[in-house]
Amino acid sequence: MLPIGVLCLQGDFREHLATLSSLGVASKVVKKPEHLVGISGLIIPGGESTVIDKLSKIYELREPIRNLIREGLPVFGTCAGLIMLANNLIDGTSTQETFGGLDITVQRNAFGSQVDSFESELEFAGESVKAAFIRAPIVVSVGPETQVLSKLADDRVVAVRQGNLLGISFHPEVTGETKVHEYFVRMCKTANFTATN
Amino acid sequence: MSEIKNSSTPLVKRGLAEMLKGGVIMDVVTADQAKIAEDAGAVAVMALERVPADIRAQGGVARMSDPDLIDGIISAVSIPVMAKARIGHFVEAQILQSLKVDYIDESEVLSPADYVNHIDKWNFDVPFVCGATNLGEALRRITEGAAMIRSKGEAGTGDVSEATKHIRTILGEIRALSAKSEDELYVAAKELQAPIELVREVARTGKLPVVLFTAGGVATPADAAMMMQLGADGVFVGSGIFKSGNPAARAAAIVKATTSFDDPDVLASASRGLGEAMVGINVSDLPAPHRLAERGW
């Protein structure tokens, strides 16, 4: 299978590269537009969404990634990556943009400050996964075509899928959890997409 | 299914630092500066009353900032806010936790409150970052509960030489440890004055169990990129931004250089047209009692 790209501008991209490697899946560092060519999927890591947004604009990745999303490239976002995939944002900064694609509204830092961060086990697409929520966002509303894959006990939505886009509030990549990545790899195999530029 | 939420675990505390990697944490003294830092692409801000260059110039005892100032900065930005407590001053740390800062820096930039003990950081829900000049110091801070380490450098100077020395020392000592045989690690632990379990873990993995940033004297995009090439996970910039001619442009350029640390063409363009860098002081001109890096042990 063609490599899965990991957006390596800022954040915990090394953990995503390591998770893919542990699954025996080829990965590719994406820092410039030309790195997008030949990938079969893209992971947007955790980090600071304001910074990832700014850097993706500076490095002229914003429009190419938006185009690839429209063309059907499978994209998986964790935490800040979920924010980057949301069409609507609550508590963003005044200049903040997203790639968009998921018909959802996401609230940044929805649990509060760092002392409200936590780890937990939860159900994701029918399987139990170890999840870390770190200054995590929440999906506050979903469109008609968005499928909910995980909820917290209080019913708040923390994982969604729409077509070839997968977005989650938490970080499986820092807990040693591989099931969500395995799910995304299956999505990429099924989509059988090759990014050209 | 029933849900168990575990807060303040080492994974959660260290996890926030993981998300800051590849980023720049900037010192700010007002809410306006915090906004400028956020707009320029800071991954977090450090709220304090005086930047290290001013602490150095004005002298006197440097303490935790006024809670009103910290509150003002927390409400001005959406990115994580850190604040400094004096070394060993666990009550300043309790106050900062009550203010809901995202990280506490137990910092040698402030005047130490205890010349024997550091804060027992396991007692807190909020994570801590601590400074270190060598591997032993880093491991002792981690043993006390630090969830992130920054090499100390020499704050408030704009002279990057100490930052270079400290990041090289820490990473060089890790490489040396990885080359040792299992039976040599006991003596290594004794020499490092750190627990054998932690020494074994570092020897086996070839890295600290927490994120390692660098700090103290970074003033230009080239300085930041050099720290990244030497192996830092990210950089703290203190006086270097708001003591320079054009803080917004310099801050954005340092962010860009930290991401593209290995691309000299990008670094060349990021280094252009930034106006004056902070004037700075050569560390070799500083009399020993004024060297902040020697605080903490």
PDB file of N, CA and C in Angstrom, chain B residues 171-268:
ATOM      1  N   LEU B 171      22.044  15.792  26.151  1.00  0.00           N
ATOM      2  CA  LEU B 171      21.899  14.773  25.103  1.00  0.00           C
ATOM      3  C   LEU B 171      23.170  13.941  24.965  1.00  0.00           C
ATOM      4  N   GLY B 172      24.331  14.559  25.175  1.00  0.00           N
ATOM      5  CA  GLY B 172      25.596  13.817  25.128  1.00  0.00           C
ATOM      6  C   GLY B 172      25.662  12.795  26.252  1.00  0.00           C
ATOM      7  N   GLU B 173      25.219  13.179  27.448  1.00  0.00           N
ATOM      8  CA  GLU B 173      25.227  12.239  28.576  1.00  0.00           C
ATOM      9  C   GLU B 173      24.243  11.089  28.344  1.00  0.00           C
ATOM     10  N   ILE B 174      23.133  11.376  27.666  1.00  0.00           N
ATOM     11  CA  ILE B 174      22.184  10.291  27.342  1.00  0.00           C
ATOM     12  C   ILE B 174      22.852   9.309  26.365  1.00  0.00           C
ATOM     13  N   ARG B 175      23.533   9.854  25.356  1.00  0.00           N
ATOM     14  CA  ARG B 175      24.212   8.966  24.388  1.00  0.00           C
ATOM     15  C   ARG B 175      25.266   8.114  25.090  1.00  0.00           C
ATOM     16  N   ALA B 176      25.996   8.713  26.020  1.00  0.00           N
ATOM     17  CA  ALA B 176      27.032   7.970  26.745  1.00  0.00           C
ATOM     18  C   ALA B 176      26.396   6.862  27.591  1.00  0.00           C
ATOM     19  N   LEU B 177      25.252   7.180  28.193  1.00  0.00           N
ATOM     20  CA  LEU B 177      24.559   6.205  29.044  1.00  0.00           C
ATOM     21  C   LEU B 177      24.084   5.007  28.210  1.00  0.00           C
ATOM     22  N   SER B 178      23.587   5.298  27.008  1.00  0.00           N
ATOM     23  CA  SER B 178      23.078   4.229  26.141  1.00  0.00           C
ATOM     24  C   SER B 178      24.186   3.255  25.743  1.00  0.00           C
ATOM     25  N   ALA B 179      25.433   3.737  25.773  1.00  0.00           N
ATOM     26  CA  ALA B 179      26.551   2.878  25.355  1.00  0.00           C
ATOM     27  C   ALA B 179      27.061   1.994  26.488  1.00  0.00           C
ATOM     28  N   LYS B 180      26.559   2.218  27.697  1.00  0.00           N
ATOM     29  CA  LYS B 180      27.071   1.456  28.850  1.00  0.00           C
ATOM     30  C   LYS B 180      26.431   0.074  28.929  1.00  0.00           C
ATOM     31  N   SER B 181      27.168  -0.863  29.508  1.00  0.00           N
ATOM     32  CA  SER B 181      26.594  -2.186  29.751  1.00  0.00           C
ATOM     33  C   SER B 181      25.733  -2.112  31.014  1.00  0.00           C
ATOM     34  N   GLU B 182      24.866  -3.107  31.147  1.00  0.00           N
ATOM     35  CA  GLU B 182      23.895  -3.147  32.254  1.00  0.00           C
ATOM     36  C   GLU B 182      24.595  -2.996  33.621  1.00  0.00           C
ATOM     37  N   ASP B 183      25.729  -3.687  33.791  1.00  0.00           N
ATOM     38  CA  ASP B 183      26.378  -3.659  35.119  1.00  0.00           C
ATOM     39  C   ASP B 183      27.113  -2.347  35.383  1.00  0.00           C
ATOM     40  N   GLU B 184      27.252  -1.510  34.342  1.00  0.00           N
ATOM     41  CA  GLU B 184      27.886  -0.203  34.565  1.00  0.00           C
ATOM     42  C   GLU B 184      26.880   0.874  34.970  1.00  0.00           C
ATOM     43  N   LEU B 185      25.591   0.529  34.887  1.00  0.00           N
ATOM     44  CA  LEU B 185      24.568   1.548  35.134  1.00  0.00           C
ATOM     45  C   LEU B 185      24.441   1.899  36.626  1.00  0.00           C
ATOM     46  N   TYR B 186      24.872   0.959  37.513  1.00  0.00           N
ATOM     47  CA  TYR B 186      24.764   1.260  38.956  1.00  0.00           C
ATOM     48  C   TYR B 186      25.670   2.427  39.320  1.00  0.00           C
ATOM     49  N   VAL B 187      26.892   2.385  38.815  1.00  0.00           N
ATOM     50  CA  VAL B 187      27.827   3.478  39.095  1.00  0.00           C
ATOM     51  C   VAL B 187      27.352   4.748  38.385  1.00  0.00           C
ATOM     52  N   ALA B 188      26.821   4.578  37.172  1.00  0.00           N
ATOM     53  CA  ALA B 188      26.298   5.749  36.447  1.00  0.00           C
ATOM     54  C   ALA B 188      25.198   6.419  37.268  1.00  0.00           C
ATOM     55  N   ALA B 189      24.317   5.595  37.870  1.00  0.00           N
ATOM     56  CA  ALA B 189      23.226   6.153  38.687  1.00  0.00           C
ATOM     57  C   ALA B 189      23.790   6.899  39.892  1.00  0.00           C
ATOM     58  N   LYS B 190      24.846   6.323  40.474  1.00  0.00           N
ATOM     59  CA  LYS B 190      25.468   6.984  41.628  1.00  0.00           C
ATOM     60  C   LYS B 190      26.052   8.325  41.195  1.00  0.00           C
ATOM     61  N   GLU B 191      26.737   8.322  40.066  1.00  0.00           N
ATOM     62  CA  GLU B 191      27.359   9.565  39.602  1.00  0.00           C
ATOM     63  C   GLU B 191      26.322  10.607  39.178  1.00  0.00           C
ATOM     64  N   LEU B 192      25.237  10.125  38.591  1.00  0.00           N
ATOM     65  CA  LEU B 192      24.178  11.056  38.168  1.00  0.00           C
ATOM     66  C   LEU B 192      23.304  11.493  39.339  1.00  0.00           C
ATOM     67  N   GLN B 193      23.477  10.813  40.479  1.00  0.00           N
ATOM     68  CA  GLN B 193      22.631  11.061  41.671  1.00  0.00           C
ATOM     69  C   GLN B 193      21.159  10.954  41.308  1.00  0.00           C
ATOM     70  N   ALA B 194      20.835   9.860  40.622  1.00  0.00           N
ATOM     71  CA  ALA B 194      19.458   9.640  40.169  1.00  0.00           C
ATOM     72  C   ALA B 194      19.115   8.165  40.374  1.00  0.00           C
ATOM     73  N   PRO B 195      17.821   7.833  40.513  1.00  0.00           N
ATOM     74  CA  PRO B 195      17.413   6.447  40.773  1.00  0.00           C
ATOM     75  C   PRO B 195      17.792   5.503  39.624  1.00  0.00           C
ATOM     76  N   ILE B 196      18.216   4.301  39.987  1.00  0.00           N
ATOM     77  CA  ILE B 196      18.681   3.330  39.000  1.00  0.00           C
ATOM     78  C   ILE B 196      17.585   2.986  37.983  1.00  0.00           C
ATOM     79  N   GLU B 197      16.304   2.919  38.416  1.00  0.00           N
ATOM     80  CA  GLU B 197      15.226   2.532  37.497  1.00  0.00           C
ATOM     81  C   GLU B 197      15.127   3.553  36.345  1.00  0.00           C
ATOM     82  N   LEU B 198      15.225   4.839  36.730  1.00  0.00           N
ATOM     83  CA  LEU B 198      15.119   5.901  35.735  1.00  0.00           C
ATOM     84  C   LEU B 198      16.353   5.897  34.822  1.00  0.00           C
ATOM     85  N   VAL B 199      17.515   5.675  35.417  1.00  0.00           N
ATOM     86  CA  VAL B 199      18.759   5.626  34.639  1.00  0.00           C
ATOM     87  C   VAL B 199      18.683   4.482  33.626  1.00  0.00           C
ATOM     88  N   ARG B 200      18.166   3.316  34.062  1.00  0.00           N
ATOM     89  CA  ARG B 200      18.011   2.163  33.159  1.00  0.00           C
ATOM     90  C   ARG B 200      17.070   2.501  31.997  1.00  0.00           C
ATOM     91  N   GLU B 201      15.962   3.179  32.341  1.00  0.00           N
ATOM     92  CA  GLU B 201      14.980   3.514  31.307  1.00  0.00           C
ATOM     93  C   GLU B 201      15.609   4.428  30.247  1.00  0.00           C
ATOM     94  N   VAL B 202      16.362   5.442  30.701  1.00  0.00           N
ATOM     95  CA  VAL B 202      16.988   6.373  29.759  1.00  0.00           C
ATOM     96  C   VAL B 202      18.042   5.653  28.920  1.00  0.00           C
ATOM     97  N   ALA B 203      18.804   4.754  29.562  1.00  0.00           N
ATOM     98  CA  ALA B 203      19.833   4.003  28.836  1.00  0.00           C
ATOM     99  C   ALA B 203      19.185   3.126  27.759  1.00  0.00           C
ATOM    100  N   ARG B 204      18.048   2.528  28.100  1.00  0.00           N
ATOM    101  CA  ARG B 204      17.386   1.597  27.173  1.00  0.00           C
ATOM    102  C   ARG B 204      16.725   2.342  26.007  1.00  0.00           C
ATOM    103  N   THR B 205      16.036   3.462  26.316  1.00  0.00           N
ATOM    104  CA  THR B 205      15.268   4.155  25.280  1.00  0.00           C
ATOM    105  C   THR B 205      16.100   5.205  24.538  1.00  0.00           C
ATOM    106  N   GLY B 206      17.220   5.637  25.145  1.00  0.00           N
ATOM    107  CA  GLY B 206      18.045   6.654  24.502  1.00  0.00           C
ATOM    108  C   GLY B 206      17.427   8.040  24.539  1.00  0.00           C
ATOM    109  N   LYS B 207      16.449   8.233  25.429  1.00  0.00           N
ATOM    110  CA  LYS B 207      15.877   9.579  25.563  1.00  0.00           C
ATOM    111  C   LYS B 207      15.275   9.748  26.954  1.00  0.00           C
ATOM    112  N   LEU B 208      14.988  10.995  27.312  1.00  0.00           N
ATOM    113  CA  LEU B 208      14.295  11.238  28.575  1.00  0.00           C
ATOM    114  C   LEU B 208      12.867  10.709  28.461  1.00  0.00           C
ATOM    115  N   PRO B 209      12.251  10.332  29.598  1.00  0.00           N
ATOM    116  CA  PRO B 209      10.848   9.908  29.527  1.00  0.00           C
ATOM    117  C   PRO B 209       9.876  11.084  29.391  1.00  0.00           C
ATOM    118  N   VAL B 210      10.387  12.300  29.368  1.00  0.00           N
ATOM    119  CA  VAL B 210       9.545  13.491  29.179  1.00  0.00           C
ATOM    120  C   VAL B 210      10.115  14.324  28.041  1.00  0.00           C
ATOM    121  N   VAL B 211       9.313  15.284  27.592  1.00  0.00           N
ATOM    122  CA  VAL B 211       9.729  16.172  26.508  1.00  0.00           C
ATOM    123  C   VAL B 211      10.851  17.102  26.989  1.00  0.00           C
ATOM    124  N   LEU B 212      11.810  17.372  26.104  1.00  0.00           N
ATOM    125  CA  LEU B 212      12.959  18.227  26.436  1.00  0.00           C
ATOM    126  C   LEU B 212      12.984  19.453  25.525  1.00  0.00           C
ATOM    127  N   PHE B 213      12.695  20.616  26.099  1.00  0.00           N
ATOM    128  CA  PHE B 213      12.809  21.877  25.369  1.00  0.00           C
ATOM    129  C   PHE B 213      14.140  22.528  25.730  1.00  0.00           C
ATOM    130  N   THR B 214      14.459  23.617  25.060  1.00  0.00           N
ATOM    131  CA  THR B 214      15.645  24.364  25.447  1.00  0.00           C
ATOM    132  C   THR B 214      15.253  25.815  25.710  1.00  0.00           C
ATOM    133  N   ALA B 215      16.053  26.494  26.529  1.00  0.00           N
ATOM    134  CA  ALA B 215      15.709  27.857  26.950  1.00  0.00           C
ATOM    135  C   ALA B 215      16.973  28.628  27.281  1.00  0.00           C
ATOM    136  N   GLY B 216      16.802  29.936  27.460  1.00  0.00           N
ATOM    137  CA  GLY B 216      17.879  30.732  28.024  1.00  0.00           C
ATOM    138  C   GLY B 216      18.863  31.290  27.033  1.00  0.00           C
ATOM    139  N   GLY B 217      18.505  32.393  26.356  1.00  0.00           N
ATOM    140  CA  GLY B 217      19.443  33.070  25.466  1.00  0.00           C
ATOM    141  C   GLY B 217      19.091  32.985  23.999  1.00  0.00           C
ATOM    142  N   VAL B 218      17.959  32.313  23.669  1.00  0.00           N
ATOM    143  CA  VAL B 218      17.542  32.211  22.267  1.00  0.00           C
ATOM    144  C   VAL B 218      16.975  33.561  21.825  1.00  0.00           C
ATOM    145  N   ALA B 219      17.567  34.183  20.791  1.00  0.00           N
ATOM    146  CA  ALA B 219      17.141  35.527  20.391  1.00  0.00           C
ATOM    147  C   ALA B 219      16.854  35.662  18.901  1.00  0.00           C
ATOM    148  N   THR B 220      17.259  34.694  18.101  1.00  0.00           N
ATOM    149  CA  THR B 220      17.083  34.805  16.640  1.00  0.00           C
ATOM    150  C   THR B 220      16.503  33.511  16.078  1.00  0.00           C
ATOM    151  N   PRO B 221      15.956  33.566  14.838  1.00  0.00           N
ATOM    152  CA  PRO B 221      15.500  32.333  14.192  1.00  0.00           C
ATOM    153  C   PRO B 221      16.628  31.302  14.094  1.00  0.00           C
ATOM    154  N   ALA B 222      17.839  31.779  13.808  1.00  0.00           N
ATOM    155  CA  ALA B 222      18.972  30.848  13.689  1.00  0.00           C
ATOM    156  C   ALA B 222      19.270  30.158  15.020  1.00  0.00           C
ATOM    157  N   ASP B 223      19.156  30.926  16.126  1.00  0.00           N
ATOM    158  CA  ASP B 223      19.363  30.311  17.457  1.00  0.00           C
ATOM    159  C   ASP B 223      18.358  29.182  17.672  1.00  0.00           C
ATOM    160  N   ALA B 224      17.082  29.456  17.366  1.00  0.00           N
ATOM    161  CA  ALA B 224      16.031  28.461  17.598  1.00  0.00           C
ATOM    162  C   ALA B 224      16.278  27.217  16.750  1.00  0.00           C
ATOM    163  N   ALA B 225      16.637  27.434  15.475  1.00  0.00           N
ATOM    164  CA  ALA B 225      16.869  26.298  14.583  1.00  0.00           C
ATOM    165  C   ALA B 225      18.075  25.485  15.038  1.00  0.00           C
ATOM    166  N   MET B 226      19.090  26.173  15.560  1.00  0.00           N
ATOM    167  CA  MET B 226      20.276  25.448  16.037  1.00  0.00           C
ATOM    168  C   MET B 226      19.905  24.542  17.215  1.00  0.00           C
ATOM    169  N   MET B 227      19.069  25.048  18.131  1.00  0.00           N
ATOM    170  CA  MET B 227      18.645  24.229  19.270  1.00  0.00           C
ATOM    171  C   MET B 227      17.877  22.994  18.784  1.00  0.00           C
ATOM    172  N   MET B 228      17.050  23.175  17.747  1.00  0.00           N
ATOM    173  CA  MET B 228      16.287  22.048  17.197  1.00  0.00           C
ATOM    174  C   MET B 228      17.218  21.044  16.512  1.00  0.00           C
ATOM    175  N   GLN B 229      18.198  21.569  15.784  1.00  0.00           N
ATOM    176  CA  GLN B 229      19.141  20.644  15.123  1.00  0.00           C
ATOM    177  C   GLN B 229      19.967  19.878  16.141  1.00  0.00           C
ATOM    178  N   LEU B 230      20.238  20.514  17.298  1.00  0.00           N
ATOM    179  CA  LEU B 230      20.992  19.811  18.340  1.00  0.00           C
ATOM    180  C   LEU B 230      20.137  18.743  19.021  1.00  0.00           C
ATOM    181  N   GLY B 231      18.807  18.786  18.825  1.00  0.00           N
ATOM    182  CA  GLY B 231      17.967  17.707  19.354  1.00  0.00           C
ATOM    183  C   GLY B 231      16.895  18.136  20.336  1.00  0.00           C
ATOM    184  N   ALA B 232      16.683  19.448  20.512  1.00  0.00           N
ATOM    185  CA  ALA B 232      15.612  19.891  21.399  1.00  0.00           C
ATOM    186  C   ALA B 232      14.255  19.586  20.754  1.00  0.00           C
ATOM    187  N   ASP B 233      13.229  19.374  21.599  1.00  0.00           N
ATOM    188  CA  ASP B 233      11.866  19.140  21.089  1.00  0.00           C
ATOM    189  C   ASP B 233      11.131  20.440  20.790  1.00  0.00           C
ATOM    190  N   GLY B 234      11.654  21.571  21.267  1.00  0.00           N
ATOM    191  CA  GLY B 234      11.017  22.871  21.063  1.00  0.00           C
ATOM    192  C   GLY B 234      11.809  23.907  21.841  1.00  0.00           C
ATOM    193  N   VAL B 235      11.401  25.169  21.756  1.00  0.00           N
ATOM    194  CA  VAL B 235      12.185  26.221  22.420  1.00  0.00           C
ATOM    195  C   VAL B 235      11.312  27.175  23.237  1.00  0.00           C
ATOM    196  N   PHE B 236      11.904  27.650  24.326  1.00  0.00           N
ATOM    197  CA  PHE B 236      11.349  28.773  25.081  1.00  0.00           C
ATOM    198  C   PHE B 236      12.101  30.024  24.645  1.00  0.00           C
ATOM    199  N   VAL B 237      11.380  31.098  24.355  1.00  0.00           N
ATOM    200  CA  VAL B 237      12.043  32.369  24.091  1.00  0.00           C
ATOM    201  C   VAL B 237      11.549  33.376  25.117  1.00  0.00           C
ATOM    202  N   GLY B 238      12.466  33.914  25.886  1.00  0.00           N
ATOM    203  CA  GLY B 238      12.099  34.833  26.963  1.00  0.00           C
ATOM    204  C   GLY B 238      12.191  36.257  26.495  1.00  0.00           C
ATOM    205  N   SER B 239      13.281  36.907  26.876  1.00  0.00           N
ATOM    206  CA  SER B 239      13.449  38.325  26.584  1.00  0.00           C
ATOM    207  C   SER B 239      13.646  38.571  25.088  1.00  0.00           C
ATOM    208  N   GLY B 240      14.059  37.564  24.352  1.00  0.00           N
ATOM    209  CA  GLY B 240      14.467  37.709  22.953  1.00  0.00           C
ATOM    210  C   GLY B 240      13.409  38.311  22.056  1.00  0.00           C
ATOM    211  N   ILE B 241      12.131  38.133  22.372  1.00  0.00           N
ATOM    212  CA  ILE B 241      11.073  38.652  21.504  1.00  0.00           C
ATOM    213  C   ILE B 241      10.676  40.079  21.885  1.00  0.00           C
ATOM    214  N   PHE B 242      10.218  40.258  23.108  1.00  0.00           N
ATOM    215  CA  PHE B 242       9.664  41.569  23.448  1.00  0.00           C
ATOM    216  C   PHE B 242      10.735  42.593  23.836  1.00  0.00           C
ATOM    217  N   LYS B 243      12.006  42.199  23.838  1.00  0.00           N
ATOM    218  CA  LYS B 243      13.107  43.155  24.003  1.00  0.00           C
ATOM    219  C   LYS B 243      13.758  43.459  22.656  1.00  0.00           C
ATOM    220  N   SER B 244      13.097  43.033  21.562  1.00  0.00           N
ATOM    221  CA  SER B 244      13.665  43.282  20.238  1.00  0.00           C
ATOM    222  C   SER B 244      12.909  44.420  19.557  1.00  0.00           C
ATOM    223  N   GLY B 245      13.415  44.844  18.392  1.00  0.00           N
ATOM    224  CA  GLY B 245      12.831  45.983  17.684  1.00  0.00           C
ATOM    225  C   GLY B 245      11.414  45.743  17.187  1.00  0.00           C
ATOM    226  N   ASN B 246      11.124  44.540  16.690  1.00  0.00           N
ATOM    227  CA  ASN B 246       9.815  44.258  16.102  1.00  0.00           C
ATOM    228  C   ASN B 246       9.311  42.902  16.607  1.00  0.00           C
ATOM    229  N   PRO B 247       8.697  42.893  17.813  1.00  0.00           N
ATOM    230  CA  PRO B 247       8.350  41.617  18.456  1.00  0.00           C
ATOM    231  C   PRO B 247       7.468  40.705  17.597  1.00  0.00           C
ATOM    232  N   ALA B 248       6.428  41.268  16.932  1.00  0.00           N
ATOM    233  CA  ALA B 248       5.500  40.404  16.192  1.00  0.00           C
ATOM    234  C   ALA B 248       6.224  39.683  15.057  1.00  0.00           C
ATOM    235  N   ALA B 249       7.054  40.434  14.316  1.00  0.00           N
ATOM    236  CA  ALA B 249       7.766  39.827  13.193  1.00  0.00           C
ATOM    237  C   ALA B 249       8.797  38.821  13.680  1.00  0.00           C
ATOM    238  N   ARG B 250       9.516  39.173  14.746  1.00  0.00           N
ATOM    239  CA  ARG B 250      10.540  38.265  15.258  1.00  0.00           C
ATOM    240  C   ARG B 250       9.903  36.988  15.805  1.00  0.00           C
ATOM    241  N   ALA B 251       8.775  37.139  16.501  1.00  0.00           N
ATOM    242  CA  ALA B 251       8.093  35.962  17.059  1.00  0.00           C
ATOM    243  C   ALA B 251       7.667  35.022  15.933  1.00  0.00           C
ATOM    244  N   ALA B 252       7.059  35.575  14.875  1.00  0.00           N
ATOM    245  CA  ALA B 252       6.601  34.741  13.759  1.00  0.00           C
ATOM    246  C   ALA B 252       7.784  34.072  13.061  1.00  0.00           C
ATOM    247  N   ALA B 253       8.893  34.792  12.945  1.00  0.00           N
ATOM    248  CA  ALA B 253      10.075  34.232  12.281  1.00  0.00           C
ATOM    249  C   ALA B 253      10.676  33.092  13.097  1.00  0.00           C
ATOM    250  N   ILE B 254      10.671  33.233  14.425  1.00  0.00           N
ATOM    251  CA  ILE B 254      11.224  32.171  15.279  1.00  0.00           C
ATOM    252  C   ILE B 254      10.330  30.925  15.216  1.00  0.00           C
ATOM    253  N   VAL B 255       9.005  31.136  15.131  1.00  0.00           N
ATOM    254  CA  VAL B 255       8.079  30.001  14.980  1.00  0.00           C
ATOM    255  C   VAL B 255       8.389  29.248  13.682  1.00  0.00           C
ATOM    256  N   LYS B 256       8.567  30.006  12.606  1.00  0.00           N
ATOM    257  CA  LYS B 256       8.831  29.400  11.305  1.00  0.00           C
ATOM    258  C   LYS B 256      10.169  28.642  11.328  1.00  0.00           C
ATOM    259  N   ALA B 257      11.161  29.233  11.959  1.00  0.00           N
ATOM    260  CA  ALA B 257      12.483  28.607  12.018  1.00  0.00           C
ATOM    261  C   ALA B 257      12.458  27.324  12.853  1.00  0.00           C
ATOM    262  N   THR B 258      11.602  27.291  13.861  1.00  0.00           N
ATOM    263  CA  THR B 258      11.532  26.109  14.723  1.00  0.00           C
ATOM    264  C   THR B 258      10.914  24.934  13.961  1.00  0.00           C
ATOM    265  N   THR B 259       9.949  25.220  13.091  1.00  0.00           N
ATOM    266  CA  THR B 259       9.352  24.165  12.258  1.00  0.00           C
ATOM    267  C   THR B 259      10.319  23.713  11.167  1.00  0.00           C
ATOM    268  N   SER B 260      10.962  24.681  10.499  1.00  0.00           N
ATOM    269  CA  SER B 260      11.835  24.376   9.353  1.00  0.00           C
ATOM    270  C   SER B 260      13.297  24.419   9.744  1.00  0.00           C
ATOM    271  N   PHE B 261      13.594  23.890  10.929  1.00  0.00           N
ATOM    272  CA  PHE B 261      14.940  24.025  11.486  1.00  0.00           C
ATOM    273  C   PHE B 261      16.024  23.415  10.607  1.00  0.00           C
ATOM    274  N   ASP B 262      15.624  22.477   9.739  1.00  0.00           N
ATOM    275  CA  ASP B 262      16.630  21.789   8.918  1.00  0.00           C
ATOM    276  C   ASP B 262      16.625  22.273   7.470  1.00  0.00           C
ATOM    277  N   ASP B 263      16.002  23.424   7.209  1.00  0.00           N
ATOM    278  CA  ASP B 263      15.892  23.920   5.833  1.00  0.00           C
ATOM    279  C   ASP B 263      16.525  25.317   5.731  1.00  0.00           C
ATOM    280  N   PRO B 264      17.818  25.398   5.389  1.00  0.00           N
ATOM    281  CA  PRO B 264      18.527  26.693   5.397  1.00  0.00           C
ATOM    282  C   PRO B 264      17.882  27.757   4.500  1.00  0.00           C
ATOM    283  N   ASP B 265      17.212  27.350   3.408  1.00  0.00           N
ATOM    284  CA  ASP B 265      16.559  28.351   2.549  1.00  0.00           C
ATOM    285  C   ASP B 265      15.424  29.048   3.299  1.00  0.00           C
ATOM    286  N   VAL B 266      14.626  28.259   4.002  1.00  0.00           N
ATOM    287  CA  VAL B 266      13.540  28.853   4.799  1.00  0.00           C
ATOM    288  C   VAL B 266      14.134  29.702   5.920  1.00  0.00           C
ATOM    289  N   LEU B 267      15.198  29.219   6.544  1.00  0.00           N
ATOM    290  CA  LEU B 267      15.820  29.961   7.649  1.00  0.00           C
ATOM    291  C   LEU B 267      16.372  31.296   7.149  1.00  0.00           C
ATOM    292  N   ALA B 268      16.928  31.306   5.946  1.00  0.00           N
ATOM    293  CA  ALA B 268      17.451  32.556   5.387  1.00  0.00           C
ATOM    294  C   ALA B 268      16.322  33.558   5.210  1.00  0.00           C
TER     295      ALA B 268
END
